[in-house]
mmCIF file of C-alpha atoms in Angstrom:
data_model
loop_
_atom_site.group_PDB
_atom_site.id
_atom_site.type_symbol
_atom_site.label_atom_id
_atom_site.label_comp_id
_atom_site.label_asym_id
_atom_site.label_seq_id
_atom_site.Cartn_x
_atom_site.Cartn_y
_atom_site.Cartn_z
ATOM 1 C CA UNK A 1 14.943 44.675 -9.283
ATOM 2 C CA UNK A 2 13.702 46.898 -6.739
ATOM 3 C CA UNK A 3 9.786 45.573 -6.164
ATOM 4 C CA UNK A 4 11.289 41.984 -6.507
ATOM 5 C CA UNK A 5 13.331 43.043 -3.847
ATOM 6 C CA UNK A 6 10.728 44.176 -1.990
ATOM 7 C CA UNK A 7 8.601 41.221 -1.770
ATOM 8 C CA UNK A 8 11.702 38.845 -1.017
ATOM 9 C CA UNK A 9 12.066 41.065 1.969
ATOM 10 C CA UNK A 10 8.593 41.269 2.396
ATOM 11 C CA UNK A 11 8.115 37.488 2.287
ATOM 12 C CA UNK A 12 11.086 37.215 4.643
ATOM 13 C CA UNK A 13 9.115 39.324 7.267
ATOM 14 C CA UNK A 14 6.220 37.366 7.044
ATOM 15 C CA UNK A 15 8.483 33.899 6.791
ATOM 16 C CA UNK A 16 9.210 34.429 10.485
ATOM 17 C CA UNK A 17 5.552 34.528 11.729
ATOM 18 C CA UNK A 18 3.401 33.089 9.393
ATOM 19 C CA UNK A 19 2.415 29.633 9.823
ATOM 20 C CA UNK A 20 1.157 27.272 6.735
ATOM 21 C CA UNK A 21 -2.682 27.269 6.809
ATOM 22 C CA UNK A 22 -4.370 23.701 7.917
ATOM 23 C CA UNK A 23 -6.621 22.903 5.323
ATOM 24 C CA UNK A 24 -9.989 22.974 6.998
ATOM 25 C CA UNK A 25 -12.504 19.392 7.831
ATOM 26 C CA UNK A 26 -14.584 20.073 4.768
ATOM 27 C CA UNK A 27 -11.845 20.400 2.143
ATOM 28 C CA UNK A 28 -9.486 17.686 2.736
ATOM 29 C CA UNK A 29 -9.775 14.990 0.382
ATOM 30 C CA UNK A 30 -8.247 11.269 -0.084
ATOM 31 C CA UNK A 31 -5.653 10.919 -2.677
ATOM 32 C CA UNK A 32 -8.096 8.860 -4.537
ATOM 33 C CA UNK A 33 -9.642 11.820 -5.721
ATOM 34 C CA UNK A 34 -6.568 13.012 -7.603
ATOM 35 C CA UNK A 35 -6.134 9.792 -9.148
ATOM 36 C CA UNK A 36 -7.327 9.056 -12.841
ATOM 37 C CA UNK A 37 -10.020 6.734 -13.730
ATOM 38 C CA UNK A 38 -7.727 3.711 -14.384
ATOM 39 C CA UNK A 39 -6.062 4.036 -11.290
ATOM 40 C CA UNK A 40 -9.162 4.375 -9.538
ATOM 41 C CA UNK A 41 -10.772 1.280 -11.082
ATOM 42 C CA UNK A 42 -7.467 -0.392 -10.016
ATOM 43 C CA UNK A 43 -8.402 0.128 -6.342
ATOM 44 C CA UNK A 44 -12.012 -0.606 -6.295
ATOM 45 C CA UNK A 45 -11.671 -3.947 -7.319
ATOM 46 C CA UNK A 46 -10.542 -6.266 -4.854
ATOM 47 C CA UNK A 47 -10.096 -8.931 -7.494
ATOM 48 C CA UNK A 48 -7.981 -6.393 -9.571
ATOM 49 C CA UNK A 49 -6.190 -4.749 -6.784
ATOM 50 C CA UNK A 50 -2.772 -6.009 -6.710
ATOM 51 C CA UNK A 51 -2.670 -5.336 -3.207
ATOM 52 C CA UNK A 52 -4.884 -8.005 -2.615
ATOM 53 C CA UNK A 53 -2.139 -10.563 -3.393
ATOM 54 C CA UNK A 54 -0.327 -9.202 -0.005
ATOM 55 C CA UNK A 55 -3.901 -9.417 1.939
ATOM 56 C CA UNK A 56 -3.744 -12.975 1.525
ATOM 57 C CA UNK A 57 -0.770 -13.612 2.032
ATOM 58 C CA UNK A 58 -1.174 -11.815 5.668
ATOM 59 C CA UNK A 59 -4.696 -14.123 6.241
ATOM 60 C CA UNK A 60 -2.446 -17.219 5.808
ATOM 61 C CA UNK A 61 0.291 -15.810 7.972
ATOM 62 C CA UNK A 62 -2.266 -14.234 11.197
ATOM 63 C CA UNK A 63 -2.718 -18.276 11.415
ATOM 64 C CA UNK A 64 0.893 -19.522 11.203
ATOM 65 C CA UNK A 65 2.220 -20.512 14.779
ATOM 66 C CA UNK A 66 5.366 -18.400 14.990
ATOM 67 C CA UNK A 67 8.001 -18.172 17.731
ATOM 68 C CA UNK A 68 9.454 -20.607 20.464
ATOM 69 C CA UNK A 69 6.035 -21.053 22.257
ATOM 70 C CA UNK A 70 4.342 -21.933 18.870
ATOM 71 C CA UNK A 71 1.519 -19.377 18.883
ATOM 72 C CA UNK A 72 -0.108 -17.417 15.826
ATOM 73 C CA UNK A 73 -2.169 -14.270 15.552
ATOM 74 C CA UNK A 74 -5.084 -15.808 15.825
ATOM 75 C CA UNK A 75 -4.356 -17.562 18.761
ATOM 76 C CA UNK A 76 -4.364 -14.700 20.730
ATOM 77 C CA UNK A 77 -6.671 -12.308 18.334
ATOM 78 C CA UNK A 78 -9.150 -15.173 17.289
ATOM 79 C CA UNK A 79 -10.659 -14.297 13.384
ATOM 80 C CA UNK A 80 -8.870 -11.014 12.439
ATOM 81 C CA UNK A 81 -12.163 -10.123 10.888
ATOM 82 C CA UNK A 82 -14.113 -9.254 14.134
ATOM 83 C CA UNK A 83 -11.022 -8.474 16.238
ATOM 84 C CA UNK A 84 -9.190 -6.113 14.242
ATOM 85 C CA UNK A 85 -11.694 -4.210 12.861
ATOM 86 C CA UNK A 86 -11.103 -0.629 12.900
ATOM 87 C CA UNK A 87 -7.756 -0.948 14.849
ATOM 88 C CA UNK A 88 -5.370 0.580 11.794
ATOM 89 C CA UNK A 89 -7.902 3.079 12.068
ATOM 90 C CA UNK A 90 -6.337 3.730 15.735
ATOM 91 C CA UNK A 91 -2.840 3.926 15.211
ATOM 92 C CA UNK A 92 -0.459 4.957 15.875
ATOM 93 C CA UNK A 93 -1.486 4.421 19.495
ATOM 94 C CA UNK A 94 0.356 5.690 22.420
ATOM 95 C CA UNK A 95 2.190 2.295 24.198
ATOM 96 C CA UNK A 96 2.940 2.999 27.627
ATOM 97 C CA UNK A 97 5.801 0.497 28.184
ATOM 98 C CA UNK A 98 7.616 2.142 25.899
ATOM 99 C CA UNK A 99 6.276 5.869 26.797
ATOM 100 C CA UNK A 100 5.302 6.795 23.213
ATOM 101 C CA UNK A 101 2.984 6.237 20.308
ATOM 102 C CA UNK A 102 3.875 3.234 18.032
ATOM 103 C CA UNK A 103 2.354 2.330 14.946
ATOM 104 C CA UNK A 104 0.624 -0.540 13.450
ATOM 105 C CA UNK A 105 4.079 -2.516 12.448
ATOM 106 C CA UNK A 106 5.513 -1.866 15.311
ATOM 107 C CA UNK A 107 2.683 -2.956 16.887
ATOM 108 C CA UNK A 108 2.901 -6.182 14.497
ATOM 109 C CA UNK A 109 6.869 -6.912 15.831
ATOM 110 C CA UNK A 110 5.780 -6.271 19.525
ATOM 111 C CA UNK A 111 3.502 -9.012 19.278
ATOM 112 C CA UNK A 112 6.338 -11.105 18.015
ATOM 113 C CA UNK A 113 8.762 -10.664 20.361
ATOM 114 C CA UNK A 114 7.196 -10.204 23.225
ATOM 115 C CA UNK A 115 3.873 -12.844 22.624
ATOM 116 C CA UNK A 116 5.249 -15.160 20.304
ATOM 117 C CA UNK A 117 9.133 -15.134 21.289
ATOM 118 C CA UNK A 118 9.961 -14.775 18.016
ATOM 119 C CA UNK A 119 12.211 -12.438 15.858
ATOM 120 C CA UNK A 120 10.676 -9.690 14.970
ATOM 121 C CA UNK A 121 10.144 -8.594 10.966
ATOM 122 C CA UNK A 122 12.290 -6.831 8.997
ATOM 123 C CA UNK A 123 10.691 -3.362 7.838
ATOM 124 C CA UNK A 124 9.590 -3.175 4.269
ATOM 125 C CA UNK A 125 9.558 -7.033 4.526
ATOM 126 C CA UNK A 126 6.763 -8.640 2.380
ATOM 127 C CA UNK A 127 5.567 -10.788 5.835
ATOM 128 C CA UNK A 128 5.205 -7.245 7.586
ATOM 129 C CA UNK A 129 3.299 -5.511 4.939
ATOM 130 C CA UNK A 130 1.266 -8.371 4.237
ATOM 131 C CA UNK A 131 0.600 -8.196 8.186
ATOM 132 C CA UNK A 132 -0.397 -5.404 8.451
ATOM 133 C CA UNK A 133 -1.951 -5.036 5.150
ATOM 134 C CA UNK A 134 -4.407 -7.888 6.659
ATOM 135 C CA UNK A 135 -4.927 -5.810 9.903
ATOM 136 C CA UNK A 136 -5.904 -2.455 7.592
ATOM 137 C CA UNK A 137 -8.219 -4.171 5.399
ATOM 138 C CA UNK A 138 -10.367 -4.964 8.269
ATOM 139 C CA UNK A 139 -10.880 -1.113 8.714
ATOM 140 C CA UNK A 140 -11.798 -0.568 5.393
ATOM 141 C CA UNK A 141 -14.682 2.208 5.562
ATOM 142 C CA UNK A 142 -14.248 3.294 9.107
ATOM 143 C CA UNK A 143 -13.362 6.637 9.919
ATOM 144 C CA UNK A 144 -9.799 7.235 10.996
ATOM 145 C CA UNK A 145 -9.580 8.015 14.894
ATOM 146 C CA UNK A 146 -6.674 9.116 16.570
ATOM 147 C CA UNK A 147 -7.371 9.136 20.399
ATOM 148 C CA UNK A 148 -7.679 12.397 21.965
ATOM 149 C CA UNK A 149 -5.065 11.304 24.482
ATOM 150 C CA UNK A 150 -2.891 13.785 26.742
ATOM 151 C CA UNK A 151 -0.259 11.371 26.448
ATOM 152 C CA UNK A 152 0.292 11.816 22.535
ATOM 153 C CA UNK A 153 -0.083 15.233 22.703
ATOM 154 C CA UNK A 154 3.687 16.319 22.395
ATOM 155 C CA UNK A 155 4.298 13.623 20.189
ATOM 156 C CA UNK A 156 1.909 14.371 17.835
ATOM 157 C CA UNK A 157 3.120 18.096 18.117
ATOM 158 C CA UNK A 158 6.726 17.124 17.441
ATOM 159 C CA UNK A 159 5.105 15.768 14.209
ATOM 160 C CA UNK A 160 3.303 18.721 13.410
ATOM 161 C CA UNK A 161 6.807 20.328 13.932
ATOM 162 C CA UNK A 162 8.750 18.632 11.344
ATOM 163 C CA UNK A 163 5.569 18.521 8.946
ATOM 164 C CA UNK A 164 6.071 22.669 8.862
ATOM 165 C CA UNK A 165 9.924 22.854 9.222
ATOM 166 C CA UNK A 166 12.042 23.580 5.959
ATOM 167 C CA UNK A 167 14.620 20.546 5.090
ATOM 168 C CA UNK A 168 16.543 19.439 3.024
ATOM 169 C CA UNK A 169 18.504 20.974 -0.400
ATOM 170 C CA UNK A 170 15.702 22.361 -1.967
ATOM 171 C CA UNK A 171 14.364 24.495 1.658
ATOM 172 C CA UNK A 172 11.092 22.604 1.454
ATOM 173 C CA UNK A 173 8.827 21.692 4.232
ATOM 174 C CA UNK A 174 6.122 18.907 3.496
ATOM 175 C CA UNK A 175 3.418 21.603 4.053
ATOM 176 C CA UNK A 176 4.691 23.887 1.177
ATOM 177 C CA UNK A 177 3.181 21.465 -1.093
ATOM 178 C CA UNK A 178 0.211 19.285 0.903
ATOM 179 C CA UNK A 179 -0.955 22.342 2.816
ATOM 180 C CA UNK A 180 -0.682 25.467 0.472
ATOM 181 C CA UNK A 181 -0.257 23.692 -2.872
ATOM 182 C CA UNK A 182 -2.388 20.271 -3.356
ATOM 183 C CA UNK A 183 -4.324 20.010 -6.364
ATOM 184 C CA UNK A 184 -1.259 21.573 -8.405
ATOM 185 C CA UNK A 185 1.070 19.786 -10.199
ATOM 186 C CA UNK A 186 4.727 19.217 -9.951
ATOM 187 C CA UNK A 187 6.092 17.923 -12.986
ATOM 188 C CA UNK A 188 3.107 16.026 -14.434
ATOM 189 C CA UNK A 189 1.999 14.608 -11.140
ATOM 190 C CA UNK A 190 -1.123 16.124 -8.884
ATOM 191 C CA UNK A 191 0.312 16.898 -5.591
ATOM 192 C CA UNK A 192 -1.993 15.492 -3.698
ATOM 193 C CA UNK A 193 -3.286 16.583 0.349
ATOM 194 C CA UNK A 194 -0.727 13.905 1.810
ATOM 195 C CA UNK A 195 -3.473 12.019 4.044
ATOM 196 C CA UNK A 196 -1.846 8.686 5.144
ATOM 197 C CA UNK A 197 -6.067 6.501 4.901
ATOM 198 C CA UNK A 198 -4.921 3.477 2.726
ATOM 199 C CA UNK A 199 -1.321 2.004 4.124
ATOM 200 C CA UNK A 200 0.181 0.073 3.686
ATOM 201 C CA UNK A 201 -0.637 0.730 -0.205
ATOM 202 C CA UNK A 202 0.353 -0.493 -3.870
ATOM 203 C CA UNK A 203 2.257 1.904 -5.497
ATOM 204 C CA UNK A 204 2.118 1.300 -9.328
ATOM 205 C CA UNK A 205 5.770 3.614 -9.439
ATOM 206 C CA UNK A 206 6.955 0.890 -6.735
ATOM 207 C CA UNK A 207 5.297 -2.089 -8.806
ATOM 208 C CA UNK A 208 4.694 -3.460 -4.385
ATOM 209 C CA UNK A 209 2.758 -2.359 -1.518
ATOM 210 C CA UNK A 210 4.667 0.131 0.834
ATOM 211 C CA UNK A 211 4.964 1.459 4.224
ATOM 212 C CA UNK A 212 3.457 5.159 5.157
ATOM 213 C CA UNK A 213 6.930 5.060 6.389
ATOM 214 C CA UNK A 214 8.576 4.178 2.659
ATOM 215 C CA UNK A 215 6.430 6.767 1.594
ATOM 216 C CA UNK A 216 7.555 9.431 3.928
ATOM 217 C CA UNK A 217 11.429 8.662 3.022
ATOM 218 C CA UNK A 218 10.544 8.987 -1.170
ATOM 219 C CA UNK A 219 9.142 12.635 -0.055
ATOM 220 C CA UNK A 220 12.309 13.297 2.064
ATOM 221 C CA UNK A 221 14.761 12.034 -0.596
ATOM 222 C CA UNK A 222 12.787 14.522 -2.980
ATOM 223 C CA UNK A 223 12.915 17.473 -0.742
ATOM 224 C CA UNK A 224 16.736 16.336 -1.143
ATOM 225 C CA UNK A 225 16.861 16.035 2.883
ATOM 226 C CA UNK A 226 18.326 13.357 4.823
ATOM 227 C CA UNK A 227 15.776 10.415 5.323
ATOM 228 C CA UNK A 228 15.960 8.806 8.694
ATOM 229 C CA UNK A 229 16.524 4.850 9.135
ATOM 230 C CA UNK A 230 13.299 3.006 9.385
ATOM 231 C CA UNK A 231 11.829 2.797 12.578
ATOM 232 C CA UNK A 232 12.975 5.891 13.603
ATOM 233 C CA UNK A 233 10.852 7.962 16.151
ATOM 234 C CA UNK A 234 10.756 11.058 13.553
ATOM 235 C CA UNK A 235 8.622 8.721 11.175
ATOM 236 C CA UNK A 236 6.115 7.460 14.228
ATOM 237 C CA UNK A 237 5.655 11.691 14.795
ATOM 238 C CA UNK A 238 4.942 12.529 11.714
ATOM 239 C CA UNK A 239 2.356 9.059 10.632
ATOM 240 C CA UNK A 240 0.510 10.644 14.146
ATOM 241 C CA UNK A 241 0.174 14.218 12.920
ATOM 242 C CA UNK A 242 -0.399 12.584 9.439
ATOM 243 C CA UNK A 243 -3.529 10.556 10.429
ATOM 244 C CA UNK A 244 -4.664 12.974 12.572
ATOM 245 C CA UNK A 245 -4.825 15.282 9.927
ATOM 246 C CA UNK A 246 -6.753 12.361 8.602
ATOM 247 C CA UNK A 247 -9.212 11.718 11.344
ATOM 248 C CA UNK A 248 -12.942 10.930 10.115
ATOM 249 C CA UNK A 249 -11.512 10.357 6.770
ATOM 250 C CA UNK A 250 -12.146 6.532 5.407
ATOM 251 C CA UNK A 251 -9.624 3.792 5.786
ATOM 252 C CA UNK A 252 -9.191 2.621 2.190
ATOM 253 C CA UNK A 253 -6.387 -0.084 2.879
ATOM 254 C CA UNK A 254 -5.037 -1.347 0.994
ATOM 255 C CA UNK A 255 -5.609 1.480 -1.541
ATOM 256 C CA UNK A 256 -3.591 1.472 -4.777
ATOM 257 C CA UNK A 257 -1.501 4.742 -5.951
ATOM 258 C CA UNK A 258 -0.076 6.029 -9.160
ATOM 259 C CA UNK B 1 3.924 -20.241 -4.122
ATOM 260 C CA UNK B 2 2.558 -17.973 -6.260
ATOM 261 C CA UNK B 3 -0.544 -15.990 -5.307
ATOM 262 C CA UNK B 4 -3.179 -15.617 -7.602
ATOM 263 C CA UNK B 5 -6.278 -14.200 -7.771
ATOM 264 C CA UNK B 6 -8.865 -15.096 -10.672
ATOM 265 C CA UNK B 7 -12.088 -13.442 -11.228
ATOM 266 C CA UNK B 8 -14.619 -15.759 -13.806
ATOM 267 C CA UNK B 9 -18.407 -15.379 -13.228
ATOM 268 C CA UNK B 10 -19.497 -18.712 -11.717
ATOM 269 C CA UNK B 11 -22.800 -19.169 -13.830
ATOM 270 C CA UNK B 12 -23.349 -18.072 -16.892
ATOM 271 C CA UNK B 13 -26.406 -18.370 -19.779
ATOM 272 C CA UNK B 14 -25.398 -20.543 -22.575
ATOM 273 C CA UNK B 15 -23.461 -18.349 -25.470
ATOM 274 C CA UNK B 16 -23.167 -15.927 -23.318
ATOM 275 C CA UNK B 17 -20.015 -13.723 -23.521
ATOM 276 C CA UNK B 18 -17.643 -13.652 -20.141
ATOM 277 C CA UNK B 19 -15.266 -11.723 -19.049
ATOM 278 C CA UNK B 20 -12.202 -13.563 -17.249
ATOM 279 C CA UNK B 21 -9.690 -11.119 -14.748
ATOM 280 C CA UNK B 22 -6.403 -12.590 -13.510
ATOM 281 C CA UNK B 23 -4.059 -11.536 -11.534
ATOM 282 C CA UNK B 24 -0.683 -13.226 -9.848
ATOM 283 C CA UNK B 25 2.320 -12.167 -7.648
ATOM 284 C CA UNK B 26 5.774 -12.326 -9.329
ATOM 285 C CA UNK B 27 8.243 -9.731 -9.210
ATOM 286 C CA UNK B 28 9.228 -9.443 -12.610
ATOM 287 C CA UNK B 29 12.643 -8.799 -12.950
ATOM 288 C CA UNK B 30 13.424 -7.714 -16.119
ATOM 289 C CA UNK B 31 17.306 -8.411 -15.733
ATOM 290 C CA UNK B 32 18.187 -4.790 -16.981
ATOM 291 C CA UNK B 33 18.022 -3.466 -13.656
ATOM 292 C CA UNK B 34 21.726 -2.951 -11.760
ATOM 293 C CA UNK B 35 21.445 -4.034 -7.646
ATOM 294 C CA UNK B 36 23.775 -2.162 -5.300
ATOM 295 C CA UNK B 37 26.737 -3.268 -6.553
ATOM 296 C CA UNK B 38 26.225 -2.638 -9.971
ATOM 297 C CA UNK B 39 25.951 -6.130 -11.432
ATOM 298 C CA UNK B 40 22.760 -6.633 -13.414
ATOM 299 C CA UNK B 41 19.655 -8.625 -11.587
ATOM 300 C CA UNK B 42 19.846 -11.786 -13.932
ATOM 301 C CA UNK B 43 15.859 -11.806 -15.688
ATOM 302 C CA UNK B 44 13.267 -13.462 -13.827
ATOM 303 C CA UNK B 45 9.779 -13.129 -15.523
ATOM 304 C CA UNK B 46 6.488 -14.978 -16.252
ATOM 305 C CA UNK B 47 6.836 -16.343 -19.700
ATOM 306 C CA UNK B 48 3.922 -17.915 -20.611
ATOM 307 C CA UNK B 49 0.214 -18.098 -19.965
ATOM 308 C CA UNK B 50 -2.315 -20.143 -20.699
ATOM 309 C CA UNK B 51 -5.832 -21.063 -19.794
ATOM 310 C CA UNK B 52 -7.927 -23.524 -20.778
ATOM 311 C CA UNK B 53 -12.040 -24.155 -20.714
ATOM 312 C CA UNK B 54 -12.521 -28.036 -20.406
ATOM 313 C CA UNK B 55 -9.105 -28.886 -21.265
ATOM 314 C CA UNK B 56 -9.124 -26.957 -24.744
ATOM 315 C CA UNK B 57 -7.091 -23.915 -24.896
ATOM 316 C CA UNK B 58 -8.932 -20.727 -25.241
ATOM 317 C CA UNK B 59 -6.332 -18.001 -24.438
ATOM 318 C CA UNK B 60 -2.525 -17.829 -24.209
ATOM 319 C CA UNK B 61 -0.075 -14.871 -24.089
ATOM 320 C CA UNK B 62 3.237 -14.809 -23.866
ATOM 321 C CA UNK B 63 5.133 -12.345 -21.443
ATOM 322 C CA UNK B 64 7.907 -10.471 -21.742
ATOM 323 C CA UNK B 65 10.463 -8.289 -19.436
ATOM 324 C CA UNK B 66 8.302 -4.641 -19.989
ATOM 325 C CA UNK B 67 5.520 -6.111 -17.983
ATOM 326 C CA UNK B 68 4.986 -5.076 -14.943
ATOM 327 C CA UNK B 69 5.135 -6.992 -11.647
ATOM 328 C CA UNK B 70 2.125 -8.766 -10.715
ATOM 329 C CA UNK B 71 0.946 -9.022 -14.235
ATOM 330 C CA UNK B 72 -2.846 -8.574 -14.662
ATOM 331 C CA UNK B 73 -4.349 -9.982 -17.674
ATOM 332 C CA UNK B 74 -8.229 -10.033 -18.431
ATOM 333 C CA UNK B 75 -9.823 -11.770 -21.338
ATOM 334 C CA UNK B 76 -13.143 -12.720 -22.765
ATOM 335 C CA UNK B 77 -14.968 -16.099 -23.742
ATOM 336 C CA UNK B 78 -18.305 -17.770 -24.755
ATOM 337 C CA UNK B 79 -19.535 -20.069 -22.214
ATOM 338 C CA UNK B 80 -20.405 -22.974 -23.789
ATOM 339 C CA UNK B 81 -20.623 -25.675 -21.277
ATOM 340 C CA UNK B 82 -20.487 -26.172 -17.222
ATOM 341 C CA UNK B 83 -16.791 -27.543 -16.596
ATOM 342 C CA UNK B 84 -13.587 -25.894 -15.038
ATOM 343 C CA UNK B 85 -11.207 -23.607 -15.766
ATOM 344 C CA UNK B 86 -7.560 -23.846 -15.633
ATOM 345 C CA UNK B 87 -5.394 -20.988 -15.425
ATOM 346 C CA UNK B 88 -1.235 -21.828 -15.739
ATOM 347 C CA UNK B 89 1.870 -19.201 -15.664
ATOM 348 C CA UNK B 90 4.811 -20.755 -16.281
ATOM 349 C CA UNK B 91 8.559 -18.778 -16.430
ATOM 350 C CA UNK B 92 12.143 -17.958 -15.573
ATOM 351 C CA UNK B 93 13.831 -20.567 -13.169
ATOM 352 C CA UNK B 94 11.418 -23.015 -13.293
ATOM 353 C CA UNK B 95 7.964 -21.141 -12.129
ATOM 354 C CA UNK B 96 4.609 -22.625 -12.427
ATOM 355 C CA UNK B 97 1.734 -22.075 -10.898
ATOM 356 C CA UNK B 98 -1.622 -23.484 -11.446
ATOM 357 C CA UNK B 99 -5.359 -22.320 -10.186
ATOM 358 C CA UNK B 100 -8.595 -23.319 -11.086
ATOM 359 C CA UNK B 101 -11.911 -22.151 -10.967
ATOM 360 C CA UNK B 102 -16.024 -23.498 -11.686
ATOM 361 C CA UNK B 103 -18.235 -22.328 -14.010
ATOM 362 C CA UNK B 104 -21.744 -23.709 -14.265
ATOM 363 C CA UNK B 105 -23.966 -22.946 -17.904
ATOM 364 C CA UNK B 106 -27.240 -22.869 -18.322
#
């Protein structure tokens, strides 16, 4: 008992200081990488890619006039494929009227309500994903870039916060497993680096396409920690320091997942 | 409506062996599954599939509740002649959906 006693107390000490390494530029890899061949194959293919289905569903809606003054997407945004390209790879994006980053749904219901005097989305809804799935697949390939932008700055720390801060039932922070333990496995799964480059994605587990957001609360409700209601600023933090963590990496929206 | 998405080579060399990819949005309910409450989600899947070269049916499969949502099915067939392609799903509370696709033989 003693030595094991030891390094508890020895662990303790060092608890109090030590901060969870960043993994460095040149190691970080996609989730795709931990993926198997099937899953993989899944993705590539656009005409396999379940995913897909919601990508076309979001290229009929960016023309549907919405709202009291009868405008659509494209109305304002003109072909999505020139105008949004590489704007998931921007967000979330700091919004000034509101005084803090938003991301790309967000983005999506701000539109709505404010351009189109409409109602704005439900989250999770299959109109919102397959919004904003449209809007990522334009940034396919480009690198993620979060704007070096004073503004964000003590959001994106706040995220960085609650990324390295124990929660929940089991005491676990999300860094205890995508910073210091990727590439193991818990149960039979890889644990993967946790970069956020192909939302909203198909989830084979979820048999739909998800939010980063959706994805965030699974990893919560596993850490056995209390999941905040969608929407919530918490989530917007954390999907900054997330894609930050990402930035240079490729967009692969919509990406599929095991 | 349904959304599908169908991937068949639009030429092809006479005899020549092609490889047909579909894929379709449906949630698949498999009516096992409780909702919030408790009651059981009554079944809502694809049933049936069938697709036919020409008019003449060259592949069917029937679906049942283990399949999973979207279903993906990919099959293989000799082109023979330039014509069309017809693709139906058919299932629980009255689905259907059709699509259609080109193929030109040399």
């Amino acid at each position: 008992m003693r030595p094991l006693a030891a390094v508890v107390f020895a662990t303790a000490a060092l608890g109090a200081t030590a901060i969870a390494a960043e993994i460095s530029l040149a190691e970080r890899k996609s989730g795709y990488e931990f993926m198997g061949r099937e899953t993989r194959a899944m993705q590539d293919d656009d005409t396999v890619n379940p995913a897909m289905l919601w990508v076309l569903d979001g290229e009929a809606l960016w023309s549907r006039k919405e709202g009291s003054v009868a405008k659509s997407c494209a109305d304002c945004h003109g072909d999505a494929r020139a105008s949004m390209k590489g704007v998931a790879a921007r967000y979330p994006a700091f919004n000034a009227a509101r005084g803090r980053p938003i991301d790309l749904e967000q983005q999506i219901n701000i539109c709505r309500t404010e351009r189109q005097q409409s109602t704005p989305l439900a989250f999770e809804s299959k109109e919102l994903l397959a919004l904003a799935a449209y809007v990522g697949r334009q940034s396919r390939g480009m690198p993620i870039e979060i704007a070096d932008d004073e503004r964000t700055k003590p959001f994106l720390q706040a995220g960085r916060e609650l990324f390295t801060q124990r929660q929940g039932q089991l005491n676990l922070s999300c860094a205890q497993c995508h910073d210091d333990n990727w590439g193991q496995k818990l149960a039979g799964a890889a644990i993967p680096q946790g970069h956020p480059t192909g939302y909203p994605l198909y989830r084979l587990e979820w048999q739909a396409l998800g939010s980063l957001q959706r994805r965030l609360r699974n990893c919560l409700f596993g850490m056995r920690a209390v999941s905040y209601p969608f929407g919530a600023p918490e989530y917007t933090d954390l999907e900054l320091y997330l894609m930050w963590r990402a930035r240079g990496m490729p967009v692969e929206t919509p990406a599929v997942r095991p | 409506m349904a959304r599908a998405l169908i991937n068949a080579p639009a030429k092809a060399k006479r005899g020549e062996i092609i490889e047909i990819k579909t894929l379709i949005s449906h949630n698949m309910e498999t009516g096992f599954r409780p909702d919030n409450t408790g009651k059981p989600v009554p079944r809502d899947i694809i049933t049936d599939f069938i697709c036919k070269y020409n008019g003449q049916e060259i592949f069917r499969a029937e679906l049942f509740p283990a399949i999973a949502a979207n279903p993906f099915l990919t099959f293989f067939t000799v082109a023979t002649e330039s014509g069309t392609l017809s693709f139906e799903w058919t299932g629980d509370n009255g689905f259907s959906a059709t699509e259609s696709v080109n193929i030109t033989v040399e």
